[in-house]
């Protein structure tokens, strides 16, 4: 069974943000396509997009994707690079958000009250109130190599997030040309049963992936990719930062 370009990127993102279920589609050859990527099939364009995207040293990933654990939605807006640096936010539908920065060997996080209360399910009200009073709206830090931060640190590494997405053989078919946030793009289509997956690939400069849409009833979601090769704004927060490793000790 061949893995499509979309499937590869979906599965790569799934390691941390839960976008799964993207499987190979049908094999359809295009008849002498013209315009951007003239002469290339949709599958060939998709394969080039995967190569360009996985070859980037940094990018920004933004979107709303399913959360396999609780059936809700995870919102992400994260810049990350292959050095393991990242900066951005993660949110849960109706359950608050957390700001995240990783630089060097330290992970910094700032949680809002709604996030902390959602994570405090199963605890007594007094325990949760105590956590909220101590942490809400305040920057915290942990060692990136500690047990509590390993998964987060892995998400911040672009090599890990897009790992395994190379060497694909896509069955995508060509669609129309359009723009994504002002960048000219070509639309590619893949499908899995009733699910439909749409890729938007830049037609100017490197053929970076700009957006992935999934209309699958099991795993709907959209991810946009931008700020390729731009420095990640990962700087340690100014002011007082709570050291969770010391508090936990």
GROMACS .gro file of C-alpha atoms in nm:
model
  249
    1UNK     CA    1   0.000   0.000   0.000
    2UNK     CA    2   0.146   0.335  -0.102
    3UNK     CA    3   0.158   0.628   0.134
    4UNK     CA    4   0.046   0.957  -0.017
    5UNK     CA    5   0.222   1.285   0.046
    6UNK     CA    6  -0.074   1.405   0.248
    7UNK     CA    7  -0.080   1.089   0.455
    8UNK     CA    8   0.287   1.128   0.534
    9UNK     CA    9   0.247   1.484   0.654
   10UNK     CA   10  -0.072   1.409   0.843
   11UNK     CA   11   0.093   1.118   1.020
   12UNK     CA   12   0.397   1.328   1.100
   13UNK     CA   13   0.180   1.594   1.262
   14UNK     CA   14  -0.021   1.322   1.435
   15UNK     CA   15   0.269   1.245   1.663
   16UNK     CA   16   0.170   1.549   1.866
   17UNK     CA   17  -0.146   1.714   1.737
   18UNK     CA   18  -0.366   1.416   1.657
   19UNK     CA   19  -0.436   1.449   1.283
   20UNK     CA   20  -0.458   1.085   1.178
   21UNK     CA   21  -0.650   0.860   0.943
   22UNK     CA   22  -0.512   1.001   0.616
   23UNK     CA   23  -0.466   0.703   0.389
   24UNK     CA   24  -0.366   0.650   0.022
   25UNK     CA   25  -0.613   0.754  -0.246
   26UNK     CA   26  -0.671   0.646  -0.606
   27UNK     CA   27  -0.408   0.645  -0.876
   28UNK     CA   28  -0.508   0.888  -1.149
   29UNK     CA   29  -0.273   1.023  -1.414
   30UNK     CA   30  -0.322   1.377  -1.542
   31UNK     CA   31  -0.335   1.433  -1.918
   32UNK     CA   32  -0.053   1.672  -2.014
   33UNK     CA   33  -0.128   1.934  -1.746
   34UNK     CA   34  -0.044   2.296  -1.820
   35UNK     CA   35   0.011   2.607  -1.609
   36UNK     CA   36   0.215   2.584  -1.287
   37UNK     CA   37   0.415   2.261  -1.272
   38UNK     CA   38   0.337   2.200  -1.640
   39UNK     CA   39   0.382   1.838  -1.737
   40UNK     CA   40   0.374   1.708  -1.380
   41UNK     CA   41   0.101   1.492  -1.233
   42UNK     CA   42  -0.061   1.582  -0.904
   43UNK     CA   43   0.130   1.302  -0.738
   44UNK     CA   44   0.462   1.432  -0.865
   45UNK     CA   45   0.381   1.781  -0.737
   46UNK     CA   46   0.281   1.642  -0.398
   47UNK     CA   47   0.603   1.446  -0.374
   48UNK     CA   48   0.800   1.764  -0.450
   49UNK     CA   49   0.601   1.949  -0.184
   50UNK     CA   50   0.686   1.685   0.076
   51UNK     CA   51   1.055   1.703  -0.016
   52UNK     CA   52   1.059   2.084   0.006
   53UNK     CA   53   0.860   2.095   0.329
   54UNK     CA   54   1.061   1.829   0.510
   55UNK     CA   55   1.379   1.997   0.388
   56UNK     CA   56   1.292   2.327   0.556
   57UNK     CA   57   1.493   2.414   0.866
   58UNK     CA   58   1.201   2.604   1.024
   59UNK     CA   59   0.833   2.677   0.973
   60UNK     CA   60   0.512   2.784   1.145
   61UNK     CA   61   0.225   2.538   1.182
   62UNK     CA   62  -0.124   2.662   1.264
   63UNK     CA   63  -0.467   2.505   1.272
   64UNK     CA   64  -0.739   2.313   1.453
   65UNK     CA   65  -0.709   1.938   1.460
   66UNK     CA   66  -0.883   1.650   1.640
   67UNK     CA   67  -0.767   1.531   1.979
   68UNK     CA   68  -0.777   1.151   1.980
   69UNK     CA   69  -0.772   1.131   2.358
   70UNK     CA   70  -1.092   1.319   2.443
   71UNK     CA   71  -1.263   1.366   2.106
   72UNK     CA   72  -1.225   1.742   2.124
   73UNK     CA   73  -1.018   1.983   1.919
   74UNK     CA   74  -0.664   2.106   1.967
   75UNK     CA   75  -0.573   2.448   1.837
   76UNK     CA   76  -0.207   2.506   1.761
   77UNK     CA   77  -0.006   2.803   1.642
   78UNK     CA   78   0.359   2.710   1.669
   79UNK     CA   79   0.687   2.814   1.508
   80UNK     CA   80   0.951   2.544   1.531
   81UNK     CA   81   1.283   2.444   1.381
   82UNK     CA   82   1.523   2.153   1.343
   83UNK     CA   83   1.734   2.273   1.635
   84UNK     CA   84   1.443   2.193   1.867
   85UNK     CA   85   1.347   2.555   1.933
   86UNK     CA   86   0.978   2.651   1.936
   87UNK     CA   87   0.740   2.928   2.037
   88UNK     CA   88   0.363   2.952   2.019
   89UNK     CA   89   0.034   2.847   2.175
   90UNK     CA   90  -0.175   2.534   2.219
   91UNK     CA   91  -0.542   2.541   2.315
   92UNK     CA   92  -0.823   2.298   2.384
   93UNK     CA   93  -1.176   2.381   2.274
   94UNK     CA   94  -1.349   2.527   2.578
   95UNK     CA   95  -1.057   2.426   2.800
   96UNK     CA   96  -0.823   2.722   2.785
   97UNK     CA   97  -0.479   2.765   2.635
   98UNK     CA   98  -0.111   2.743   2.716
   99UNK     CA   99   0.180   2.944   2.579
  100UNK     CA  100   0.491   2.741   2.503
  101UNK     CA  101   0.855   2.829   2.445
  102UNK     CA  102   1.148   2.590   2.422
  103UNK     CA  103   1.496   2.725   2.390
  104UNK     CA  104   1.814   2.540   2.470
  105UNK     CA  105   1.746   2.272   2.731
  106UNK     CA  106   1.453   2.448   2.894
  107UNK     CA  107   1.077   2.437   2.829
  108UNK     CA  108   0.876   2.742   2.937
  109UNK     CA  109   0.497   2.731   2.967
  110UNK     CA  110   0.226   2.974   3.079
  111UNK     CA  111  -0.124   2.842   3.144
  112UNK     CA  112  -0.450   3.032   3.173
  113UNK     CA  113  -0.703   2.950   3.446
  114UNK     CA  114  -0.939   2.757   3.218
  115UNK     CA  115  -0.655   2.528   3.106
  116UNK     CA  116  -0.547   2.454   3.463
  117UNK     CA  117  -0.902   2.382   3.578
  118UNK     CA  118  -0.959   2.148   3.284
  119UNK     CA  119  -0.639   1.959   3.368
  120UNK     CA  120  -0.743   1.940   3.733
  121UNK     CA  121  -1.033   1.702   3.680
  122UNK     CA  122  -1.036   1.440   3.952
  123UNK     CA  123  -0.875   1.669   4.205
  124UNK     CA  124  -1.057   1.841   4.488
  125UNK     CA  125  -1.171   2.199   4.442
  126UNK     CA  126  -0.923   2.321   4.701
  127UNK     CA  127  -0.634   2.146   4.522
  128UNK     CA  128  -0.733   2.292   4.187
  129UNK     CA  129  -0.784   2.637   4.338
  130UNK     CA  130  -0.435   2.614   4.484
  131UNK     CA  131  -0.281   2.523   4.149
  132UNK     CA  132  -0.468   2.806   3.976
  133UNK     CA  133  -0.355   3.057   4.238
  134UNK     CA  134   0.006   2.947   4.201
  135UNK     CA  135   0.035   2.905   3.824
  136UNK     CA  136  -0.237   3.086   3.627
  137UNK     CA  137  -0.094   3.355   3.402
  138UNK     CA  138   0.263   3.296   3.523
  139UNK     CA  139   0.559   3.166   3.327
  140UNK     CA  140   0.699   2.833   3.445
  141UNK     CA  141   1.002   2.634   3.338
  142UNK     CA  142   1.111   2.271   3.330
  143UNK     CA  143   1.417   2.086   3.208
  144UNK     CA  144   1.354   1.967   2.851
  145UNK     CA  145   1.506   1.632   2.943
  146UNK     CA  146   1.278   1.576   3.242
  147UNK     CA  147   0.999   1.317   3.231
  148UNK     CA  148   0.726   1.582   3.237
  149UNK     CA  149   0.870   1.777   2.943
  150UNK     CA  150   1.001   1.509   2.705
  151UNK     CA  151   0.686   1.490   2.491
  152UNK     CA  152   0.663   1.868   2.467
  153UNK     CA  153   1.030   1.895   2.377
  154UNK     CA  154   0.981   1.634   2.103
  155UNK     CA  155   0.695   1.839   1.955
  156UNK     CA  156   0.927   2.138   1.935
  157UNK     CA  157   1.172   1.951   1.711
  158UNK     CA  158   1.079   1.985   1.345
  159UNK     CA  159   1.281   1.672   1.267
  160UNK     CA  160   1.050   1.474   1.498
  161UNK     CA  161   0.727   1.637   1.380
  162UNK     CA  162   0.796   1.574   1.011
  163UNK     CA  163   1.006   1.263   1.058
  164UNK     CA  164   0.917   0.978   0.823
  165UNK     CA  165   0.742   1.202   0.572
  166UNK     CA  166   1.008   1.160   0.304
  167UNK     CA  167   1.017   0.899   0.028
  168UNK     CA  168   0.648   0.911  -0.055
  169UNK     CA  169   0.474   0.806  -0.376
  170UNK     CA  170   0.160   1.016  -0.397
  171UNK     CA  171  -0.162   0.948  -0.584
  172UNK     CA  172  -0.283   1.309  -0.566
  173UNK     CA  173  -0.470   1.464  -0.859
  174UNK     CA  174  -0.436   1.821  -0.980
  175UNK     CA  175  -0.696   2.088  -0.910
  176UNK     CA  176  -0.730   2.460  -0.973
  177UNK     CA  177  -0.485   2.738  -0.891
  178UNK     CA  178  -0.559   2.974  -0.603
  179UNK     CA  179  -0.383   3.168  -0.328
  180UNK     CA  180  -0.319   3.091   0.040
  181UNK     CA  181  -0.269   3.406   0.245
  182UNK     CA  182  -0.159   3.585  -0.069
  183UNK     CA  183   0.080   3.314  -0.190
  184UNK     CA  184   0.000   3.161  -0.533
  185UNK     CA  185  -0.077   2.791  -0.499
  186UNK     CA  186  -0.206   2.486  -0.679
  187UNK     CA  187  -0.473   2.264  -0.526
  188UNK     CA  188  -0.419   1.888  -0.509
  189UNK     CA  189  -0.678   1.626  -0.411
  190UNK     CA  190  -0.649   1.289  -0.238
  191UNK     CA  191  -0.917   1.068  -0.089
  192UNK     CA  192  -0.978   0.776   0.142
  193UNK     CA  193  -1.325   0.630   0.106
  194UNK     CA  194  -1.566   0.912   0.188
  195UNK     CA  195  -1.288   1.126   0.333
  196UNK     CA  196  -1.141   1.401   0.117
  197UNK     CA  197  -0.801   1.562   0.164
  198UNK     CA  198  -0.683   1.878  -0.006
  199UNK     CA  199  -0.328   2.009  -0.032
  200UNK     CA  200  -0.226   2.360  -0.131
  201UNK     CA  201   0.127   2.381  -0.274
  202UNK     CA  202   0.318   2.702  -0.348
  203UNK     CA  203   0.370   2.762  -0.720
  204UNK     CA  204   0.636   3.030  -0.677
  205UNK     CA  205   0.976   2.966  -0.520
  206UNK     CA  206   1.012   2.630  -0.351
  207UNK     CA  207   0.702   2.408  -0.370
  208UNK     CA  208   0.630   2.428   0.001
  209UNK     CA  209   0.310   2.287   0.142
  210UNK     CA  210   0.092   2.582   0.245
  211UNK     CA  211  -0.220   2.413   0.375
  212UNK     CA  212  -0.380   2.071   0.434
  213UNK     CA  213  -0.758   2.033   0.466
  214UNK     CA  214  -0.921   1.711   0.581
  215UNK     CA  215  -1.297   1.663   0.543
  216UNK     CA  216  -1.285   1.314   0.687
  217UNK     CA  217  -1.570   1.262   0.935
  218UNK     CA  218  -1.326   1.079   1.162
  219UNK     CA  219  -1.042   1.330   1.152
  220UNK     CA  220  -1.154   1.667   1.015
  221UNK     CA  221  -0.912   1.953   1.044
  222UNK     CA  222  -0.694   2.211   0.878
  223UNK     CA  223  -0.324   2.283   0.912
  224UNK     CA  224  -0.150   2.579   0.751
  225UNK     CA  225   0.226   2.602   0.706
  226UNK     CA  226   0.408   2.934   0.672
  227UNK     CA  227   0.718   3.132   0.776
  228UNK     CA  228   0.950   2.882   0.611
  229UNK     CA  229   1.318   2.936   0.695
  230UNK     CA  230   1.237   3.225   0.932
  231UNK     CA  231   1.402   3.242   1.276
  232UNK     CA  232   1.187   3.100   1.556
  233UNK     CA  233   1.116   3.373   1.818
  234UNK     CA  234   1.213   3.145   2.106
  235UNK     CA  235   1.348   3.361   2.387
  236UNK     CA  236   1.332   3.295   2.758
  237UNK     CA  237   1.053   3.501   2.923
  238UNK     CA  238   1.158   3.813   3.107
  239UNK     CA  239   1.081   3.857   3.475
  240UNK     CA  240   1.003   3.598   3.739
  241UNK     CA  241   0.972   3.237   3.620
  242UNK     CA  242   0.857   2.952   3.845
  243UNK     CA  243   1.089   2.651   3.840
  244UNK     CA  244   0.854   2.350   3.836
  245UNK     CA  245   1.140   2.103   3.873
  246UNK     CA  246   1.230   2.259   4.211
  247UNK     CA  247   0.866   2.282   4.317
  248UNK     CA  248   0.815   1.917   4.227
  249UNK     CA  249   1.122   1.819   4.420
   0.00000   0.00000   0.00000
